[in-house]
mmCIF file of C-alpha atoms in Angstrom:
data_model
loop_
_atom_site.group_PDB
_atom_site.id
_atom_site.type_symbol
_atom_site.label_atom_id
_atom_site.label_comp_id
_atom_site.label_asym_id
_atom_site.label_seq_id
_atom_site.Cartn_x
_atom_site.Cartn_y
_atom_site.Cartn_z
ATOM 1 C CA UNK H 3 0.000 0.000 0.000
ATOM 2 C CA UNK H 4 1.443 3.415 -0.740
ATOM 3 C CA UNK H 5 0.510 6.454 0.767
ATOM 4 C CA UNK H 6 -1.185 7.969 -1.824
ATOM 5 C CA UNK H 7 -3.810 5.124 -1.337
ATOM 6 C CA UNK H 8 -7.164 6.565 1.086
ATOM 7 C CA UNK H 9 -10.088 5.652 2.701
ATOM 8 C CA UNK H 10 -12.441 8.548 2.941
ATOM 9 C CA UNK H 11 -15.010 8.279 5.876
ATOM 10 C CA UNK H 12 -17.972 10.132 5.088
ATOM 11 C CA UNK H 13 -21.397 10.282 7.882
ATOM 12 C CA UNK H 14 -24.109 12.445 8.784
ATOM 13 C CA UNK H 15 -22.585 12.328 12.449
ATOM 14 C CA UNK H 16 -19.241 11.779 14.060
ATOM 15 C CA UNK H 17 -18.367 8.663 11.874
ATOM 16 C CA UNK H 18 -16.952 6.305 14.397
ATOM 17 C CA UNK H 19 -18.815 3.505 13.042
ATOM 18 C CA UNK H 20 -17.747 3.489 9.921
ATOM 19 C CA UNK H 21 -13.803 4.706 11.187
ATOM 20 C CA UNK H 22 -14.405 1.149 12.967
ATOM 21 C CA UNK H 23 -15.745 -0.818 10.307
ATOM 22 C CA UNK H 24 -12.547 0.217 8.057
ATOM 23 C CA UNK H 25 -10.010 -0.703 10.302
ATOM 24 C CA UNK H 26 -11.377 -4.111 11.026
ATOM 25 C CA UNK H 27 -11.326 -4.732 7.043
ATOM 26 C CA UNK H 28 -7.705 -2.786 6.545
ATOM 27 C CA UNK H 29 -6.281 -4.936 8.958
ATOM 28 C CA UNK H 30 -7.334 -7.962 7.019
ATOM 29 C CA UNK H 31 -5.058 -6.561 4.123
ATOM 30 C CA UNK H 32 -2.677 -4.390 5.476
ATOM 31 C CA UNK H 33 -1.834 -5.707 8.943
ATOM 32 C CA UNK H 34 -2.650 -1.603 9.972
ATOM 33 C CA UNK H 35 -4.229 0.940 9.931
ATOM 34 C CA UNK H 36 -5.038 2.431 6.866
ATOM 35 C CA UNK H 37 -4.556 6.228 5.927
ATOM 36 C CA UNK H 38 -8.232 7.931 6.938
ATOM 37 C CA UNK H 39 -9.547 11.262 6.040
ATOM 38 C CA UNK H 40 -13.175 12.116 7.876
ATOM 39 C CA UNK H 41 -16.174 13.850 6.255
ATOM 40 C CA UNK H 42 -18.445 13.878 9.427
ATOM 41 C CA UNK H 43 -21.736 15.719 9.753
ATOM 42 C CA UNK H 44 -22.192 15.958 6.294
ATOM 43 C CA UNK H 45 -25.564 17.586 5.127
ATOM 44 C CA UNK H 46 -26.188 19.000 1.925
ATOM 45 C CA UNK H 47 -25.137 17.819 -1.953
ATOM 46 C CA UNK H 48 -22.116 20.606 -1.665
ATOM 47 C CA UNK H 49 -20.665 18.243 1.384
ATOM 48 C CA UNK H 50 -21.077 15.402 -0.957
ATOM 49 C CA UNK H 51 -19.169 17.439 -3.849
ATOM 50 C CA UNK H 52 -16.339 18.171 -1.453
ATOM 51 C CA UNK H 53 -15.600 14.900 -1.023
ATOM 52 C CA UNK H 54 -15.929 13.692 -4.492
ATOM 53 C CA UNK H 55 -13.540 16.519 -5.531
ATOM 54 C CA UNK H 56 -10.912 15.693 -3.149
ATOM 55 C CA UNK H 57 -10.943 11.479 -3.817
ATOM 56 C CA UNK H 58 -11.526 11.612 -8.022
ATOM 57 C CA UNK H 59 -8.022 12.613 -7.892
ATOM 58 C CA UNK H 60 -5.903 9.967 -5.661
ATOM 59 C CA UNK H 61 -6.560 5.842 -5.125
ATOM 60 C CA UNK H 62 -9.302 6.090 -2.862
ATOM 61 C CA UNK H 63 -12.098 4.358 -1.432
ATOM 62 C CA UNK H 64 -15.650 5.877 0.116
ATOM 63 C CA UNK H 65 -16.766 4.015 3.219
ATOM 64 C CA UNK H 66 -19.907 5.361 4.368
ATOM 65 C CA UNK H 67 -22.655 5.663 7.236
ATOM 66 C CA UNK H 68 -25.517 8.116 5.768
ATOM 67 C CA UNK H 69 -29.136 7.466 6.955
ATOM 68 C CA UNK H 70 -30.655 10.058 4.938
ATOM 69 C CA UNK H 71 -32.372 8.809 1.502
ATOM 70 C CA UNK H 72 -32.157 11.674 -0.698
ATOM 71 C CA UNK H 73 -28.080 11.845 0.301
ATOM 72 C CA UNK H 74 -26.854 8.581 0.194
ATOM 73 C CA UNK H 75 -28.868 8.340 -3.132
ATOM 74 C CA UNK H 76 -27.000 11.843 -4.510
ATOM 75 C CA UNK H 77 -23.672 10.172 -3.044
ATOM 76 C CA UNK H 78 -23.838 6.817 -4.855
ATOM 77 C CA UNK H 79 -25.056 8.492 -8.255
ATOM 78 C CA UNK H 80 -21.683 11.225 -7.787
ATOM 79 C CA UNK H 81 -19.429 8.653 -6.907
ATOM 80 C CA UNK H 82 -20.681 6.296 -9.908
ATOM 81 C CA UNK H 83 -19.849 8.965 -12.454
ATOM 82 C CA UNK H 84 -16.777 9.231 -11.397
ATOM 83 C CA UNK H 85 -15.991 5.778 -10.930
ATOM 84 C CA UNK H 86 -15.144 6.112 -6.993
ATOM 85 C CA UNK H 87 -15.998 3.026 -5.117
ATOM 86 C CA UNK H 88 -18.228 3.934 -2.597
ATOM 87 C CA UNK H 89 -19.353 1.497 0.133
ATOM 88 C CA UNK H 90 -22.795 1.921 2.079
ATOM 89 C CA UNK H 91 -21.909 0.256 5.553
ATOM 90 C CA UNK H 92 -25.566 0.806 6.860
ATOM 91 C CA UNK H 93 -28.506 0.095 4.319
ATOM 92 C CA UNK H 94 -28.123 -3.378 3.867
ATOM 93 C CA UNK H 95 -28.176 -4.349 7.516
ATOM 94 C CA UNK H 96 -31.060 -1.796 8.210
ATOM 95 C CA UNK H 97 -32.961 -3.072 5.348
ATOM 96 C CA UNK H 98 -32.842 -6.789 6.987
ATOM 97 C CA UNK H 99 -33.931 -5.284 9.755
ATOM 98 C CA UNK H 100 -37.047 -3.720 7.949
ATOM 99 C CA UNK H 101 -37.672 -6.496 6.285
ATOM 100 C CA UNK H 102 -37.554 -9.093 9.115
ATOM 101 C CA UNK H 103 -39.420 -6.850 11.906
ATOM 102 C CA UNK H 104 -41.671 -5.064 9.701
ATOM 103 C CA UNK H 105 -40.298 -1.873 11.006
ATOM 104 C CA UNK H 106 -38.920 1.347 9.537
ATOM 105 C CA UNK H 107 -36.235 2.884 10.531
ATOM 106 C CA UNK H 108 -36.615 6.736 12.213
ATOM 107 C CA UNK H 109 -33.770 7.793 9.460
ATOM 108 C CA UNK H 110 -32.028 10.238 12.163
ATOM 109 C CA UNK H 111 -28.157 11.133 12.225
ATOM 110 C CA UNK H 112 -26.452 10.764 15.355
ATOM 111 C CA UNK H 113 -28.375 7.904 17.214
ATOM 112 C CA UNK H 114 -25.574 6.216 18.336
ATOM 113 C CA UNK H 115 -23.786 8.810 19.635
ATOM 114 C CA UNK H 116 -26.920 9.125 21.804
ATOM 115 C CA UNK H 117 -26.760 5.693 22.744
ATOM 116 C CA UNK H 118 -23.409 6.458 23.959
ATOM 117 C CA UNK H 119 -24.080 9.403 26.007
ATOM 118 C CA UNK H 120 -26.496 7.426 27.609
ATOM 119 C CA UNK H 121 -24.382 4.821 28.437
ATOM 120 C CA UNK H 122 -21.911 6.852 29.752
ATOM 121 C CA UNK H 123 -24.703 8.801 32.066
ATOM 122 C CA UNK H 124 -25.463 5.387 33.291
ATOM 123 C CA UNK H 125 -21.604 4.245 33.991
ATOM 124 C CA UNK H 126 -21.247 7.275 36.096
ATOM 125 C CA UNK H 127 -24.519 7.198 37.934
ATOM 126 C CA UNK H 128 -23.427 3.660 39.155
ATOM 127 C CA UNK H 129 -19.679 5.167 40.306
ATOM 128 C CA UNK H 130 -21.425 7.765 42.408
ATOM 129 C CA UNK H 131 -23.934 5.444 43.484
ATOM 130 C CA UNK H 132 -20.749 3.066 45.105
ATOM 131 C CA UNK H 133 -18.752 5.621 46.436
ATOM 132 C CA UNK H 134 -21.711 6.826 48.206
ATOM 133 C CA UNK H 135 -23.329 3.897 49.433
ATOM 134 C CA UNK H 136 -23.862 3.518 52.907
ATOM 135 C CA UNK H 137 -23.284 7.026 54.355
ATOM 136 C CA UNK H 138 -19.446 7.202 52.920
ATOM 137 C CA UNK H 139 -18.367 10.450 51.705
ATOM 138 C CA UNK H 140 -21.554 12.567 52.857
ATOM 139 C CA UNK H 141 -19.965 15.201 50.765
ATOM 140 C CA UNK H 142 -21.799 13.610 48.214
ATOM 141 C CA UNK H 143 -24.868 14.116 49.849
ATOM 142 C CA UNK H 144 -25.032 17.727 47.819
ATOM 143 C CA UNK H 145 -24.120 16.549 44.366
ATOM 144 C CA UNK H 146 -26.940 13.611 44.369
ATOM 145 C CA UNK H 147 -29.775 13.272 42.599
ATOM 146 C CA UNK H 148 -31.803 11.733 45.111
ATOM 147 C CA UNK H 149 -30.649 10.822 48.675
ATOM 148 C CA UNK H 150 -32.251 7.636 50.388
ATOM 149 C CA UNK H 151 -32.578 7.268 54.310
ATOM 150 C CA UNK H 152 -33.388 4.365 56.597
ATOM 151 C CA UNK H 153 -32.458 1.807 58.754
ATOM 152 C CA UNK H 154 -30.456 -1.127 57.821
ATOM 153 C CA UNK H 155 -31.850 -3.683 55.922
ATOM 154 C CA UNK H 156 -34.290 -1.166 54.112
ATOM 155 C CA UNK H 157 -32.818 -1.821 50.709
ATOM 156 C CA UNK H 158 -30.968 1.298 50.300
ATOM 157 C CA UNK H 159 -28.301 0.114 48.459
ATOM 158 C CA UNK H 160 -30.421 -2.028 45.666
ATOM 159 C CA UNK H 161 -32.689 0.647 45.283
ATOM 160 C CA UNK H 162 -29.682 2.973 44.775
ATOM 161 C CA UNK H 163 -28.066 0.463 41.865
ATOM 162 C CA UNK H 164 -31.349 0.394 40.359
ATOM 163 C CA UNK H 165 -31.960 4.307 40.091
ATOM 164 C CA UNK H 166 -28.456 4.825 39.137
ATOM 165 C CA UNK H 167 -29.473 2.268 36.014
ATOM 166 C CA UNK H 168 -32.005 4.859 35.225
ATOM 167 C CA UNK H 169 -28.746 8.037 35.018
ATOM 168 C CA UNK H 170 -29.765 8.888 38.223
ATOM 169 C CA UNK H 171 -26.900 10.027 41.342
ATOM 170 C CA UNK H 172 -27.774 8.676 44.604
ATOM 171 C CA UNK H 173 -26.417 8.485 47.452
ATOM 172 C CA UNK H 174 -27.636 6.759 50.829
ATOM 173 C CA UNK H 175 -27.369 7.447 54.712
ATOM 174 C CA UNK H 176 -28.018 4.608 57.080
ATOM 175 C CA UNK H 177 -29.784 6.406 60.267
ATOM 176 C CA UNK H 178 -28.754 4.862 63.611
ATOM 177 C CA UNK H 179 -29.690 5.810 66.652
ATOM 178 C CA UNK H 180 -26.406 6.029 68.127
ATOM 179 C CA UNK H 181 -24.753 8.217 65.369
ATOM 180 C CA UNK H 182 -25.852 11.552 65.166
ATOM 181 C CA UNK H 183 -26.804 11.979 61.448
ATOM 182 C CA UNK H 184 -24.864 13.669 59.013
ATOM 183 C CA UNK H 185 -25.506 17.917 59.318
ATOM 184 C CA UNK H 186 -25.642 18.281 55.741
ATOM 185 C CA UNK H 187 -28.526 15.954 55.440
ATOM 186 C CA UNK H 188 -30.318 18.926 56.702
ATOM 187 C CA UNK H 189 -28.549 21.257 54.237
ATOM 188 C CA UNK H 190 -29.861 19.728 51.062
ATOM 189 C CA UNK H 191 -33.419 20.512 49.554
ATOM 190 C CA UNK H 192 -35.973 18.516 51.026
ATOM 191 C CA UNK H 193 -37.115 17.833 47.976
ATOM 192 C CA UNK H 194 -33.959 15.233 47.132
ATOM 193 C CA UNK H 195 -34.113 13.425 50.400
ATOM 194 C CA UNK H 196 -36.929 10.080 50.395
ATOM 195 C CA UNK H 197 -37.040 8.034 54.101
ATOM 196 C CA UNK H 198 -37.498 4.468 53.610
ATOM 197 C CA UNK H 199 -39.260 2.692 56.593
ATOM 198 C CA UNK H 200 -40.375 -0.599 56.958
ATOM 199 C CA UNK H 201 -43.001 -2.499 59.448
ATOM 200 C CA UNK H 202 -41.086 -4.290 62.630
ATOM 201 C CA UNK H 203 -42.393 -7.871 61.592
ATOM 202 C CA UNK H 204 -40.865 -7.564 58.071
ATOM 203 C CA UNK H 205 -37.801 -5.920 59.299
ATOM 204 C CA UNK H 206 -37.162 -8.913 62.215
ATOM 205 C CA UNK H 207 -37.971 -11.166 59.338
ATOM 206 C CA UNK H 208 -35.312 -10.019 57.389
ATOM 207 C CA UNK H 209 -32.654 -9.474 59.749
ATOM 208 C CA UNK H 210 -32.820 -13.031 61.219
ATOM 209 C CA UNK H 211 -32.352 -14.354 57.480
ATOM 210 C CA UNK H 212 -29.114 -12.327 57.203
ATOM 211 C CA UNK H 213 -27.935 -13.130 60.876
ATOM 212 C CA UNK H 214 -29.029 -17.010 59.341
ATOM 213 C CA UNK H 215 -26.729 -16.624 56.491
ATOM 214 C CA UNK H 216 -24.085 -15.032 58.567
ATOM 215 C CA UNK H 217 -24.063 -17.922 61.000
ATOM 216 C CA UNK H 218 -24.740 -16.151 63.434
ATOM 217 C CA UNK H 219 -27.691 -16.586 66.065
ATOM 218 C CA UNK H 220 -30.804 -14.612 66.241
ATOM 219 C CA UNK H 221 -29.451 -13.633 70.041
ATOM 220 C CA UNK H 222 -27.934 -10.878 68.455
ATOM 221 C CA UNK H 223 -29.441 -7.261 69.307
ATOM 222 C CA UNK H 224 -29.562 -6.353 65.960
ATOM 223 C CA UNK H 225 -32.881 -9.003 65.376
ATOM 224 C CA UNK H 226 -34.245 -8.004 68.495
ATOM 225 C CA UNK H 227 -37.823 -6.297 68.308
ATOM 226 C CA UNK H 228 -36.325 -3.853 70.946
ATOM 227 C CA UNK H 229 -33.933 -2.716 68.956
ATOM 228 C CA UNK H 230 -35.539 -2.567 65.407
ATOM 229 C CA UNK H 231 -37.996 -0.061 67.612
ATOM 230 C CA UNK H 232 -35.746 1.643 68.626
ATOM 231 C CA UNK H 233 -34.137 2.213 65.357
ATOM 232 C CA UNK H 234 -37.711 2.458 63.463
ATOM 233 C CA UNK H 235 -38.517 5.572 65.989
ATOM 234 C CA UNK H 236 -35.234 6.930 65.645
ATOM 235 C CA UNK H 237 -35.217 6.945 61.756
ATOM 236 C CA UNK H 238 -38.932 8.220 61.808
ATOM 237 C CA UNK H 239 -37.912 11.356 64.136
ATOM 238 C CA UNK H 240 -34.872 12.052 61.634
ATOM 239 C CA UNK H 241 -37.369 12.191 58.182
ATOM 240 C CA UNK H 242 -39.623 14.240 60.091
ATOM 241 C CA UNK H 243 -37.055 16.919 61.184
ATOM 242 C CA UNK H 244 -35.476 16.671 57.548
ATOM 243 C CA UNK H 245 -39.579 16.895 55.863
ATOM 244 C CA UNK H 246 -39.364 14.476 53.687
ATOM 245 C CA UNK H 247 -41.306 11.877 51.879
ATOM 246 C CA UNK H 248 -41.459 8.407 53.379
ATOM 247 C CA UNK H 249 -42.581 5.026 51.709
ATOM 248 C CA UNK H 250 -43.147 2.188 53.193
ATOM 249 C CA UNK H 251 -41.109 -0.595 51.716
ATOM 250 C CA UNK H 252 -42.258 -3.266 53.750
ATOM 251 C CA UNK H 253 -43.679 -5.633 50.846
ATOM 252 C CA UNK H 254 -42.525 -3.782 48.101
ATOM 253 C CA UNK H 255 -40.146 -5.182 45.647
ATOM 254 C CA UNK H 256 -36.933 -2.910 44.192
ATOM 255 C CA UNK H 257 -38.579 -1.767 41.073
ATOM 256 C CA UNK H 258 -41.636 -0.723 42.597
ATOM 257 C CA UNK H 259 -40.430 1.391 45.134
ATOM 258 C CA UNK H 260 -38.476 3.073 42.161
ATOM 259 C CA UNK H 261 -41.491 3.611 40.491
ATOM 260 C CA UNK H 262 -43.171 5.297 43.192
ATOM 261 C CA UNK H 263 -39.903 8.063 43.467
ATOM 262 C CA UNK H 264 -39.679 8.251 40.068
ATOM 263 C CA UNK H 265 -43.638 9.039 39.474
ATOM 264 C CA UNK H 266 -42.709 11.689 42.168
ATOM 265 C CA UNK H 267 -40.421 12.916 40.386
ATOM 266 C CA UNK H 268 -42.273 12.997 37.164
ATOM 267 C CA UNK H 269 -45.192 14.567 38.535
ATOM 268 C CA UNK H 270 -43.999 17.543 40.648
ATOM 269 C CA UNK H 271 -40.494 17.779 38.684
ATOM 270 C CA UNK H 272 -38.986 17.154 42.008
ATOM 271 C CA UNK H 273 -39.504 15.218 45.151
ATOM 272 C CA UNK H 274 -40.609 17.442 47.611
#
């Protein structure tokens, strides 16, 4: 391969796909990367001219991801009469995909760079929701999303992993009553903060099971009804100072109790 020789990435976005899609091939030939030049957001018949200009006039290839009908059409007809190769990387694989699911595609640049903004959202969500979990680094407390309060056992921490899923920060405070909780609990809106309680049976329940799969026996103060109480009045005094919302998540499974802060959310655009 000499130098002269070039793969011209044209898209209607950034053009990673594609950039992708040629290396994987070039190393099939080459053993490296081959020499790239990117035509990314392209949008108008003049875009498509530039690039026709610039490879007519060197051994070149067009490797292409364009969604849009009217310009891949204009492309293919300008590289034809001047006898580029031009390869669509996209249409055949979305017209399997119209043709086996009965389904149109929405024809809009850019998707998967959505896709991966998304993902990233979600990636970070889950970092903050681990460094925060259980009360560590209540500096955090400010920068959350949504800030979840109970006792132990109250399912803070999957509840957490599951909003974080949905891009959300959160961050979550175990209240006990013999640590004073964090002061800037009572710094942040009200309207990020939800209390979790949970009935005394269900919370017993529970705690035996883990003391169970511990090994350890239910002797332990932490099972006790006494205790759990204790803790229960504690928490409840805590929400109350802080004002704000409580659910009960005593037979509720993880996703529901996300539904019911999210629906908060979604109705008041907050969740005070």
């Amino acid at each position: 391969m000499t130098i002269q020789e070039m793969v011209y990435i044209v898209s209607d976005s950034v053009g990673e796909t594609a950039e992708l899609m040629v290396k994987a091939v070039a190393s099939q030939f080459f053993g490296k990367d081959v020499e790239i030049q990117h035509f990314s957001y392209v949008e108008d018949e003049q875009d498509i001219n530039n690039v026709i200009t610039v490879a007519k006039y060197r051994p070149s290839i067009i490797a292409y991801t364009i969604v849009l009908p009217d310009l891949k059409d204009y492309l293919d007809q300008r590289a034809d009469e001047e006898q580029i190769i031009a390869v669509d990387l996209m249409h055949p694989l979305m017209n399997a995909f119209s043709q086996k699911f009965n389904m149109e595609p929405n024809r809009q640049p850019g998707q998967m760079r959505k896709l991966d903004e998304n993902y990233f959202k979600r990636v970070e969500a889950i970092e903050f929701a681990v460094k925060y979990d259980d009360g560590q680094e209540v500096r955090g407390l400010k920068q959350a999303d949504i800030v979840l309060v109970g006792v132990s056992r109250t399912s803070k921490t999957p509840l957490s992993m599951y909003l974080a899923n949905k891009q959300f920060k959160v961050a979550n405070v175990p209240l006990i009553p013999e640590v004073p909780p964090p002061k800037e609990l009572f710094e942040i809106p009200r309207k990020k903060c939800i209390g979790l309680i949970i009935s005394p049976e269900k919370l017993n329940e529970i705690r035996r099971e883990r003391l169970k799969r511990l090994g350890l026996t239910n002797s332990a103060s932490y099972a006790s009804l006494n205790r759990i109480f204790e803790e229960l009045t504690c928490a409840e005094d805590i929400m109350k100072k802080i004002g704000c919302p409580v659910i009960d998540v005593s037979n509720k499974a993880i996703e529901e109790t996300a539904d019911i802060i999210l629906a908060m959310f979604n109705k008041r655009g907050s969740f005070a």
